[in-house]
């Protein structure tokens, strides 16, 4: 297993792995743009041949035995327009005898296919939050006005943070099975596993763990023939409940009332774990600003009420000049023992209404690599060396305090400002964020659930406050 921080690392690994493919290249995506350059400034990729669409066509032309299949979400028109009508236009790039591309409608009206999985020869697989698209590349420096983030239309995209996990062995085969199941549902074609003869692992990527047991966690909405799959929600809730020292959550969204209730319960405990949240300061799209940012503020207010012992901190990263960094990663680290990376946002949709896929690795005790990986993530936001952050964390014995001590403006506190009446209405009914088919078009059901959880949290806070007073008086 290897972790790829930022899409600069992910795209570089993909570029090398594609060239090693001999049997199959299988991609599941929320978005796909064939104009994407895997190496934005490479001298040999300044022409059209550097675009991933041309790379795939060349590979199929040169290797008749290679099958390339792309299964991408068929996004509705408003979202497609915001993507320049891609991936719909991508269909014009490929023909059946070259690259086999399909756009798959959602399994439930209003849901989406959000899994981001790439499998090479059933021997190597990538999974995380990264899409292969023109606005996704960025480096770990998150430079202001980086020309390498320039789109074909000449726009320099916002800096973006991303994390992917790369695996081989049985885990890669399992993700291949996931692709084949999705492909059969979308096209009716049953595919056989086709393991390639050679190892496609990129030679420039060092394995971070070997002999690791990798868990595959899915979300799938209920259909007429299949029950819902909510493995991601179940693992998040159980791991939060079992945490003892630290819950580190790096995610695009924080709007799930179930996740909020689980975190609030742990914050109320006198000896509960520290909770550190990292997310985007302001969502880049108008839809997310309307539906997610206000709901996150409401969630943060709930958590801060529950934080009677001062163990919660929530942050938003910025560039050296104060520009917002889009946190698109979905990383959860519990006690430096459980590490998970995937496509699952901490909102209702990702827990039960969209298709999602995460990978998880667990150790019996706190793992030096997982801890170092977490510290490197935070340090790169702060613009300091990882060992510097590790030393300050060791002295302060608090992740949040270490961030505050080293912060020079590169990270700011996430706010929970009260929105206007429209924002309160959206947050109360969680519009645009259904938890499943049963409440997809019945937002009042989500309102009742949120109100019930809020009452339970408030009651627990009251109990915790009385316990806190007795502990204080005892001291």
Short mmCIF file of C-alpha atoms in Angstrom, two decimals:
data_model
loop_
_atom_site.label_atom_id
_atom_site.label_comp_id
_atom_site.label_asym_id
_atom_site.label_seq_id
_atom_site.Cartn_x
_atom_site.Cartn_y
_atom_site.Cartn_z
CA UNK A 1 0.00 0.00 0.00
CA UNK A 2 1.18 3.52 -0.80
CA UNK A 3 -0.37 6.91 -0.10
CA UNK A 4 -0.27 9.59 -2.78
CA UNK A 5 -0.65 13.11 -1.40
CA UNK A 6 -1.90 15.64 -3.98
CA UNK A 7 -2.88 14.85 -7.53
CA UNK A 8 0.61 15.73 -8.75
CA UNK A 9 1.70 12.46 -7.13
CA UNK A 10 -1.45 10.59 -8.18
CA UNK A 11 -1.29 11.67 -11.82
CA UNK A 12 2.43 10.84 -12.03
CA UNK A 13 1.76 7.32 -10.71
CA UNK A 14 -1.18 6.91 -13.09
CA UNK A 15 0.94 8.01 -16.03
CA UNK A 16 3.51 5.30 -15.34
CA UNK A 17 0.95 2.62 -14.51
CA UNK A 18 -1.02 3.20 -17.73
CA UNK A 19 2.10 2.61 -19.79
CA UNK A 20 2.56 -0.75 -18.05
CA UNK A 21 -1.02 -1.95 -18.63
CA UNK A 22 -1.27 -5.14 -20.72
CA UNK A 23 -4.80 -6.49 -20.24
CA UNK A 24 -7.24 -3.97 -18.74
CA UNK A 25 -7.57 -0.37 -17.67
CA UNK A 26 -10.80 0.10 -15.70
CA UNK A 27 -11.93 3.48 -14.38
CA UNK A 28 -14.87 4.42 -12.16
CA UNK A 29 -15.35 8.16 -11.87
CA UNK A 30 -17.63 10.97 -10.82
CA UNK A 31 -16.02 13.11 -13.50
CA UNK A 32 -13.62 12.51 -16.39
CA UNK A 33 -12.07 14.94 -18.86
CA UNK A 34 -9.89 13.48 -21.66
CA UNK A 35 -8.08 16.83 -22.00
CA UNK A 36 -6.39 16.28 -18.61
CA UNK A 37 -2.60 16.39 -18.67
CA UNK A 38 -1.04 13.95 -16.24
CA UNK A 39 2.21 15.94 -16.32
CA UNK A 40 1.31 19.61 -16.91
CA UNK A 41 4.80 20.96 -17.63
CA UNK A 42 6.52 17.99 -19.26
CA UNK A 43 8.29 19.12 -22.44
CA UNK A 44 7.14 16.02 -24.33
CA UNK A 45 3.50 16.62 -23.38
CA UNK A 46 3.02 20.17 -24.64
CA UNK A 47 1.01 18.92 -27.61
CA UNK A 48 -2.28 16.99 -27.75
CA UNK A 49 -0.41 13.71 -27.20
CA UNK A 50 0.01 14.69 -23.54
CA UNK A 51 -3.74 14.63 -22.87
CA UNK A 52 -4.97 11.48 -21.15
CA UNK A 53 -7.60 10.86 -23.83
CA UNK A 54 -4.89 10.67 -26.49
CA UNK A 55 -2.75 8.50 -24.20
CA UNK A 56 -5.57 5.96 -23.85
CA UNK A 57 -6.26 5.91 -27.59
CA UNK A 58 -2.56 5.37 -28.30
CA UNK A 59 -2.32 2.51 -25.83
CA UNK A 60 -5.30 0.71 -27.37
CA UNK A 61 -3.96 1.28 -30.88
CA UNK A 62 -0.51 -0.10 -29.99
CA UNK A 63 -1.78 -3.00 -27.85
CA UNK A 64 -4.73 -4.82 -29.47
CA UNK A 65 -5.07 -7.11 -26.45
CA UNK A 66 -5.62 -4.15 -24.08
CA UNK A 67 -9.20 -3.30 -23.07
CA UNK A 68 -9.84 0.20 -21.72
CA UNK A 69 -13.23 0.75 -20.05
CA UNK A 70 -14.42 3.99 -18.48
CA UNK A 71 -17.63 4.07 -16.41
CA UNK A 72 -18.49 7.63 -15.44
CA UNK A 73 -21.52 9.17 -13.74
CA UNK A 74 -24.07 10.60 -16.16
CA UNK A 75 -24.36 13.95 -14.42
CA UNK A 76 -27.49 16.11 -14.84
CA UNK A 77 -27.34 19.12 -17.13
CA UNK A 78 -26.69 21.84 -14.46
CA UNK A 79 -23.65 19.96 -13.14
CA UNK A 80 -22.50 19.01 -16.63
CA UNK A 81 -22.58 22.69 -17.67
CA UNK A 82 -20.35 23.57 -14.70
CA UNK A 83 -17.90 20.93 -15.99
CA UNK A 84 -17.85 22.34 -19.53
CA UNK A 85 -20.24 19.57 -20.59
CA UNK A 86 -17.62 16.96 -19.74
CA UNK A 87 -17.67 13.98 -19.40
CA UNK A 88 -20.55 14.05 -21.93
CA UNK A 89 -18.28 15.50 -24.63
CA UNK A 90 -15.70 12.82 -23.84
CA UNK A 91 -17.94 10.28 -25.56
CA UNK A 92 -16.98 11.95 -28.86
CA UNK A 93 -13.31 11.16 -28.23
CA UNK A 94 -13.71 7.41 -28.20
CA UNK A 95 -15.19 4.67 -30.30
CA UNK A 96 -16.20 1.19 -29.24
CA UNK A 97 -13.17 -0.35 -30.90
CA UNK A 98 -10.78 1.99 -29.09
CA UNK A 99 -11.84 3.08 -25.61
CA UNK A 100 -15.15 1.72 -24.29
CA UNK A 101 -16.75 4.57 -22.36
CA UNK A 102 -20.21 4.58 -20.77
CA UNK A 103 -22.10 7.20 -18.79
CA UNK A 104 -24.09 5.47 -16.06
CA UNK A 105 -27.33 7.01 -14.74
CA UNK A 106 -27.74 7.05 -10.94
CA UNK A 107 -29.40 4.10 -9.24
CA UNK A 108 -31.82 6.43 -7.47
CA UNK A 109 -33.26 9.72 -8.72
CA UNK A 110 -31.15 12.52 -7.32
CA UNK A 111 -28.16 10.36 -6.33
CA UNK A 112 -24.80 10.17 -8.07
CA UNK A 113 -21.96 7.74 -8.72
CA UNK A 114 -19.12 9.10 -6.62
CA UNK A 115 -16.66 6.18 -6.54
CA UNK A 116 -13.18 7.10 -7.82
CA UNK A 117 -11.36 3.85 -8.61
CA UNK A 118 -8.75 3.00 -11.24
CA UNK A 119 -7.66 -0.63 -11.72
CA UNK A 120 -4.74 -1.75 -13.91
CA UNK A 121 -4.65 -5.42 -14.99
CA UNK A 122 -6.39 -6.45 -11.73
CA UNK A 123 -2.94 -6.16 -10.14
CA UNK A 124 -2.79 -2.48 -9.19
CA UNK A 125 -5.56 -0.13 -8.06
CA UNK A 126 -6.03 3.46 -6.96
CA UNK A 127 -8.86 4.64 -4.71
CA UNK A 128 -9.63 7.99 -3.11
CA UNK A 129 -11.27 11.30 -3.85
CA UNK A 130 -9.36 12.26 -6.99
CA UNK A 131 -10.97 12.61 -10.41
CA UNK A 132 -9.01 12.72 -13.64
CA UNK A 133 -10.05 16.17 -14.78
CA UNK A 134 -8.53 19.47 -15.91
CA UNK A 135 -9.18 21.32 -12.63
CA UNK A 136 -7.79 18.72 -10.21
CA UNK A 137 -3.98 18.87 -10.48
CA UNK A 138 -2.03 20.54 -7.69
CA UNK A 139 1.27 20.13 -5.87
CA UNK A 140 1.93 19.90 -2.14
CA UNK A 141 3.11 23.53 -2.13
CA UNK A 142 -0.38 24.81 -3.13
CA UNK A 143 1.22 27.82 -4.77
CA UNK A 144 -0.73 30.96 -5.52
CA UNK A 145 -1.37 31.47 -9.25
CA UNK A 146 0.43 28.24 -10.21
CA UNK A 147 0.39 28.09 -14.04
CA UNK A 148 0.43 24.30 -13.86
CA UNK A 149 -3.21 24.53 -12.69
CA UNK A 150 -4.20 26.34 -15.90
CA UNK A 151 -7.15 24.83 -17.78
CA UNK A 152 -7.46 24.71 -21.59
CA UNK A 153 -9.59 27.86 -21.38
CA UNK A 154 -6.77 29.74 -19.63
CA UNK A 155 -8.26 29.81 -16.11
CA UNK A 156 -5.92 29.06 -13.20
CA UNK A 157 -7.89 26.83 -10.83
CA UNK A 158 -8.01 27.13 -7.07
CA UNK A 159 -5.41 25.18 -5.10
CA UNK A 160 -6.73 21.77 -4.14
CA UNK A 161 -5.71 19.14 -1.60
CA UNK A 162 -6.20 15.47 -2.43
CA UNK A 163 -5.15 12.03 -1.12
CA UNK A 164 -5.27 8.68 -2.92
CA UNK A 165 -4.35 5.17 -1.80
CA UNK A 166 -2.62 2.73 -4.15
CA UNK A 167 -2.76 -1.02 -3.50
CA UNK A 168 -1.88 -4.28 -5.20
CA UNK A 169 -2.57 -7.95 -4.50
CA UNK A 170 -6.03 -9.14 -3.39
CA UNK A 171 -7.11 -5.56 -2.62
CA UNK A 172 -6.58 -4.58 -6.27
CA UNK A 173 -8.50 -7.66 -7.40
CA UNK A 174 -11.37 -6.75 -5.05
CA UNK A 175 -11.59 -3.27 -6.60
CA UNK A 176 -11.56 -4.96 -9.99
CA UNK A 177 -14.58 -6.99 -8.86
CA UNK A 178 -16.28 -3.77 -7.80
CA UNK A 179 -15.74 -2.35 -11.29
CA UNK A 180 -17.07 -5.50 -12.95
CA UNK A 181 -20.22 -5.41 -10.83
CA UNK A 182 -20.83 -1.76 -11.74
CA UNK A 183 -20.08 -2.46 -15.41
CA UNK A 184 -22.54 -5.37 -15.55
CA UNK A 185 -25.28 -3.22 -14.02
CA UNK A 186 -24.61 -0.41 -16.49
CA UNK A 187 -24.12 -2.38 -19.70
CA UNK A 188 -25.37 -5.95 -19.09
CA UNK A 189 -21.92 -7.24 -20.08
CA UNK A 190 -20.27 -9.74 -17.73
CA UNK A 191 -16.52 -9.36 -17.57
CA UNK A 192 -13.95 -11.86 -16.38
CA UNK A 193 -10.97 -10.99 -14.24
CA UNK A 194 -7.90 -10.55 -16.45
CA UNK A 195 -4.76 -10.36 -14.35
CA UNK A 196 -1.82 -9.11 -16.36
CA UNK A 197 1.47 -11.05 -16.54
CA UNK A 198 3.69 -8.21 -15.28
CA UNK A 199 3.71 -6.04 -12.17
CA UNK A 200 2.40 -2.52 -13.05
CA UNK A 201 3.46 -0.95 -9.73
CA UNK A 202 5.15 2.40 -10.59
CA UNK A 203 8.88 2.08 -10.01
CA UNK A 204 9.10 5.63 -8.65
CA UNK A 205 6.61 4.99 -5.81
CA UNK A 206 7.85 3.34 -2.65
CA UNK A 207 5.41 1.12 -0.74
CA UNK A 208 4.45 2.64 2.60
CA UNK A 209 3.20 -0.68 4.00
CA UNK A 210 3.72 -4.26 2.93
CA UNK A 211 1.69 -7.31 3.89
CA UNK A 212 -1.09 -4.91 4.87
CA UNK A 213 -4.64 -6.15 5.23
CA UNK A 214 -6.86 -3.66 3.40
CA UNK A 215 -10.58 -3.26 4.00
CA UNK A 216 -12.90 -2.16 1.20
CA UNK A 217 -15.85 -0.05 2.43
CA UNK A 218 -18.77 0.76 0.14
CA UNK A 219 -21.89 2.86 0.01
CA UNK A 220 -24.69 1.91 -2.35
CA UNK A 221 -28.29 3.17 -2.31
CA UNK A 222 -31.13 0.70 -2.05
CA UNK A 223 -32.67 -0.50 -5.31
CA UNK A 224 -35.67 -2.65 -6.07
CA UNK A 225 -33.50 -5.76 -6.09
CA UNK A 226 -30.77 -4.91 -3.58
CA UNK A 227 -30.70 -3.55 -0.05
CA UNK A 228 -28.68 -0.46 0.71
CA UNK A 229 -24.99 -0.87 1.55
CA UNK A 230 -23.83 1.52 4.30
CA UNK A 231 -20.40 0.13 5.18
CA UNK A 232 -18.71 3.54 5.18
CA UNK A 233 -21.20 4.99 7.66
CA UNK A 234 -20.94 1.90 9.89
CA UNK A 235 -17.14 2.00 10.01
CA UNK A 236 -17.07 5.73 10.71
CA UNK A 237 -19.53 5.41 13.58
CA UNK A 238 -17.80 2.40 15.12
CA UNK A 239 -14.29 3.83 14.80
CA UNK A 240 -15.41 7.14 16.36
CA UNK A 241 -16.96 5.18 19.20
CA UNK A 242 -13.76 3.20 19.80
CA UNK A 243 -11.33 6.12 19.62
CA UNK A 244 -9.27 6.74 22.75
CA UNK A 245 -6.76 9.51 21.97
CA UNK A 246 -7.45 11.18 18.63
CA UNK A 247 -10.06 11.52 15.88
CA UNK A 248 -8.55 13.28 12.86
CA UNK A 249 -11.03 13.93 10.04
CA UNK A 250 -9.97 15.63 6.83
CA UNK A 251 -12.99 15.97 4.56
CA UNK A 252 -14.75 18.10 2.00
CA UNK A 253 -18.03 18.18 3.95
CA UNK A 254 -19.17 17.86 7.57
CA UNK A 255 -22.98 17.74 7.55
CA UNK A 256 -24.04 14.25 8.69
CA UNK A 257 -26.15 14.48 11.88
CA UNK A 258 -25.25 10.88 12.75
CA UNK A 259 -21.52 11.60 12.55
CA UNK A 260 -22.08 14.82 14.50
CA UNK A 261 -23.98 12.98 17.23
CA UNK A 262 -21.21 10.38 17.50
CA UNK A 263 -18.53 13.08 17.78
CA UNK A 264 -20.58 15.08 20.29
CA UNK A 265 -20.98 12.02 22.49
CA UNK A 266 -17.20 11.53 22.59
CA UNK A 267 -16.57 15.23 23.29
CA UNK A 268 -18.88 15.06 26.30
CA UNK A 269 -16.79 12.36 27.96
CA UNK A 270 -14.29 13.67 30.54
CA UNK A 271 -11.55 11.38 29.20
CA UNK A 272 -12.67 11.21 25.57
CA UNK A 273 -10.44 11.69 22.51
CA UNK A 274 -9.31 14.92 20.91
CA UNK A 275 -11.23 15.77 17.73
CA UNK A 276 -9.53 17.66 14.90
CA UNK A 277 -11.46 18.61 11.75
CA UNK A 278 -9.94 20.01 8.53
CA UNK A 279 -12.13 21.23 5.68
CA UNK A 280 -12.55 23.88 2.99
CA UNK A 281 -13.24 27.40 4.24
CA UNK A 282 -15.83 28.13 1.55
CA UNK A 283 -17.08 25.61 -0.99
CA UNK A 284 -16.17 26.46 -4.60
CA UNK A 285 -19.59 25.82 -6.15
CA UNK A 286 -22.81 27.76 -5.58
CA UNK A 287 -24.70 24.52 -4.91
CA UNK A 288 -22.33 23.42 -2.16
CA UNK A 289 -22.27 26.87 -0.62
CA UNK A 290 -26.06 26.81 -0.44
CA UNK A 291 -26.52 23.24 0.78
CA UNK A 292 -23.33 22.24 2.62
CA UNK A 293 -21.64 25.30 4.15
CA UNK A 294 -24.65 26.36 6.22
CA UNK A 295 -25.32 22.80 7.36
CA UNK A 296 -21.66 22.47 8.40
CA UNK A 297 -21.92 25.65 10.46
CA UNK A 298 -24.95 24.19 12.27
CA UNK A 299 -23.01 20.97 12.91
CA UNK A 300 -20.04 22.92 14.29
CA UNK A 301 -22.32 24.83 16.66
CA UNK A 302 -23.62 21.52 17.98
CA UNK A 303 -20.10 20.15 18.46
CA UNK A 304 -18.87 23.30 20.21
CA UNK A 305 -21.77 23.11 22.65
CA UNK A 306 -20.77 19.53 23.38
CA UNK A 307 -17.08 20.41 23.74
CA UNK A 308 -17.25 21.10 27.47
CA UNK A 309 -13.65 19.89 27.98
CA UNK A 310 -12.07 21.88 25.12
CA UNK A 311 -10.87 19.02 22.93
CA UNK A 312 -12.33 20.16 19.59
CA UNK A 313 -10.58 22.21 16.92
CA UNK A 314 -11.73 22.82 13.33
CA UNK A 315 -9.49 24.34 10.67
CA UNK A 316 -9.42 25.56 7.07
CA UNK A 317 -6.09 25.73 5.19
CA UNK A 318 -4.94 28.69 3.11
CA UNK A 319 -2.09 29.48 0.74
CA UNK A 320 0.83 31.75 1.61
CA UNK A 321 -1.20 34.73 0.34
CA UNK A 322 -4.38 33.69 2.12
CA UNK A 323 -6.20 32.03 -0.77
CA UNK A 324 -8.69 29.31 0.07
CA UNK A 325 -7.40 25.74 -0.44
CA UNK A 326 -10.10 23.30 -1.52
CA UNK A 327 -9.89 20.30 0.81
CA UNK A 328 -11.21 17.55 -1.45
CA UNK A 329 -9.55 14.66 0.39
CA UNK A 330 -11.51 12.20 2.50
CA UNK A 331 -9.08 10.97 5.17
CA UNK A 332 -9.95 9.57 8.59
CA UNK A 333 -7.28 8.63 11.15
CA UNK A 334 -8.22 7.16 14.52
CA UNK A 335 -5.61 6.92 17.29
CA UNK A 336 -2.92 6.63 14.59
CA UNK A 337 -4.10 3.03 14.29
CA UNK A 338 -6.91 3.14 11.73
CA UNK A 339 -6.30 4.90 8.43
CA UNK A 340 -8.93 5.22 5.75
CA UNK A 341 -8.83 7.02 2.40
CA UNK A 342 -11.62 7.14 -0.14
CA UNK A 343 -14.42 9.05 -1.80
CA UNK A 344 -16.82 9.25 1.15
CA UNK A 345 -17.77 12.70 2.36
CA UNK A 346 -19.09 13.09 5.90
CA UNK A 347 -22.56 14.05 4.74
CA UNK A 348 -25.86 12.21 4.36
CA UNK A 349 -25.45 11.47 0.68
CA UNK A 350 -22.14 9.67 0.99
CA UNK A 351 -23.42 7.56 3.87
CA UNK A 352 -26.43 6.09 2.08
CA UNK A 353 -27.56 7.74 -1.15
CA UNK A 354 -24.56 7.85 -3.52
CA UNK A 355 -22.13 5.12 -4.52
CA UNK A 356 -18.85 5.45 -2.62
CA UNK A 357 -15.71 3.43 -2.00
CA UNK A 358 -13.05 3.78 0.72
CA UNK A 359 -10.01 1.73 1.68
CA UNK A 360 -8.99 1.18 5.30
CA UNK A 361 -5.90 -0.19 7.02
CA UNK A 362 -5.78 -0.96 10.74
CA UNK A 363 -2.89 -1.73 13.09
CA UNK A 364 -3.12 -3.39 16.52
CA UNK A 365 -1.33 -0.47 18.16
CA UNK A 366 -0.45 3.10 17.22
CA UNK A 367 1.60 2.90 14.03
CA UNK A 368 4.64 5.11 13.45
CA UNK A 369 3.89 5.41 9.74
CA UNK A 370 0.25 6.42 10.21
CA UNK A 371 1.28 9.01 12.81
CA UNK A 372 4.02 10.37 10.53
CA UNK A 373 1.59 10.51 7.62
CA UNK A 374 -0.93 12.49 9.68
CA UNK A 375 1.74 14.87 10.93
CA UNK A 376 3.00 15.39 7.39
CA UNK A 377 -0.53 16.26 6.22
CA UNK A 378 -0.91 18.91 8.91
CA UNK A 379 2.63 20.22 8.51
CA UNK A 380 2.20 20.78 4.78
CA UNK A 381 -0.89 22.89 5.50
CA UNK A 382 1.11 24.96 8.00
CA UNK A 383 4.09 25.31 5.68
CA UNK A 384 6.52 23.74 8.15
CA UNK A 385 8.63 20.58 8.22
CA UNK A 386 6.89 17.42 9.42
CA UNK A 387 9.48 16.82 12.17
CA UNK A 388 8.93 20.37 13.43
CA UNK A 389 5.24 19.72 13.84
CA UNK A 390 5.91 16.31 15.39
CA UNK A 391 8.19 17.87 18.02
CA UNK A 392 5.67 20.58 18.94
CA UNK A 393 2.87 18.02 19.11
CA UNK A 394 4.97 15.85 21.42
CA UNK A 395 5.53 18.80 23.78
CA UNK A 396 1.97 20.13 23.77
CA UNK A 397 0.42 16.62 23.73
CA UNK A 398 -2.39 18.08 21.64
CA UNK A 399 -2.75 18.16 17.86
CA UNK A 400 -4.99 21.22 17.92
CA UNK A 401 -2.64 23.10 20.26
CA UNK A 402 0.35 22.23 18.06
CA UNK A 403 -1.48 23.66 15.05
CA UNK A 404 -2.26 26.84 16.98
CA UNK A 405 1.35 27.17 18.21
CA UNK A 406 2.86 26.84 14.72
CA UNK A 407 0.17 28.68 12.80
CA UNK A 408 1.32 31.85 11.01
CA UNK A 409 -1.92 32.36 9.09
CA UNK A 410 -1.76 29.29 6.86
CA UNK A 411 -4.64 27.73 8.80
CA UNK A 412 -7.71 29.55 10.09
CA UNK A 413 -10.52 28.43 12.35
CA UNK A 414 -13.66 27.11 10.69
CA UNK A 415 -16.51 29.45 11.55
CA UNK A 416 -20.04 28.57 12.62
CA UNK A 417 -21.65 31.89 11.79
CA UNK A 418 -25.43 31.88 11.90
CA UNK A 419 -26.75 32.07 8.29
CA UNK A 420 -29.74 34.06 7.09
CA UNK A 421 -33.26 32.68 7.01
CA UNK A 422 -32.67 30.86 3.71
CA UNK A 423 -29.48 29.26 4.98
CA UNK A 424 -31.21 28.22 8.20
CA UNK A 425 -34.06 26.69 6.18
CA UNK A 426 -31.65 24.69 4.00
CA UNK A 427 -29.64 23.54 7.02
CA UNK A 428 -32.73 22.57 9.01
CA UNK A 429 -34.15 20.42 6.23
CA UNK A 430 -30.71 19.43 4.83
CA UNK A 431 -31.83 20.22 1.31
CA UNK A 432 -29.68 18.58 -1.34
CA UNK A 433 -28.30 16.09 1.18
CA UNK A 434 -30.65 13.08 1.44
CA UNK A 435 -29.67 10.07 3.51
CA UNK A 436 -31.30 7.47 1.25
CA UNK A 437 -34.17 6.69 -1.08
CA UNK A 438 -36.75 6.94 1.71
CA UNK A 439 -36.09 10.62 2.38
CA UNK A 440 -34.74 11.71 -1.02
CA UNK A 441 -37.84 13.75 -1.74
CA UNK A 442 -39.11 13.98 1.84
CA UNK A 443 -36.79 16.48 3.59
CA UNK A 444 -39.12 16.69 6.59
CA UNK A 445 -37.95 13.19 7.51
CA UNK A 446 -34.37 14.45 7.72
CA UNK A 447 -35.56 17.37 9.83
CA UNK A 448 -37.17 15.00 12.35
CA UNK A 449 -34.01 12.90 12.56
CA UNK A 450 -31.82 15.97 13.07
CA UNK A 451 -34.17 17.32 15.76
CA UNK A 452 -34.16 13.98 17.58
CA UNK A 453 -30.38 13.74 17.51
CA UNK A 454 -30.09 17.36 18.67
CA UNK A 455 -32.31 16.59 21.68
CA UNK A 456 -30.22 13.54 22.55
CA UNK A 457 -27.01 15.57 22.31
CA UNK A 458 -28.41 18.36 24.47
CA UNK A 459 -29.52 15.86 27.13
CA UNK A 460 -26.09 14.24 27.11
CA UNK A 461 -24.43 17.66 27.39
CA UNK A 462 -26.50 18.44 30.48
CA UNK A 463 -25.46 15.12 32.07
CA UNK A 464 -21.84 15.78 31.14
CA UNK A 465 -21.96 19.28 32.66
CA UNK A 466 -23.10 17.93 36.02
CA UNK A 467 -20.40 15.27 35.90
CA UNK A 468 -17.82 17.94 35.06
CA UNK A 469 -18.81 19.98 38.12
CA UNK A 470 -18.43 17.00 40.43
CA UNK A 471 -15.01 16.15 38.97
CA UNK A 472 -13.88 19.77 39.38
CA UNK A 473 -15.05 19.96 42.99
CA UNK A 474 -13.34 16.65 43.73
CA UNK A 475 -10.05 18.10 42.52
#
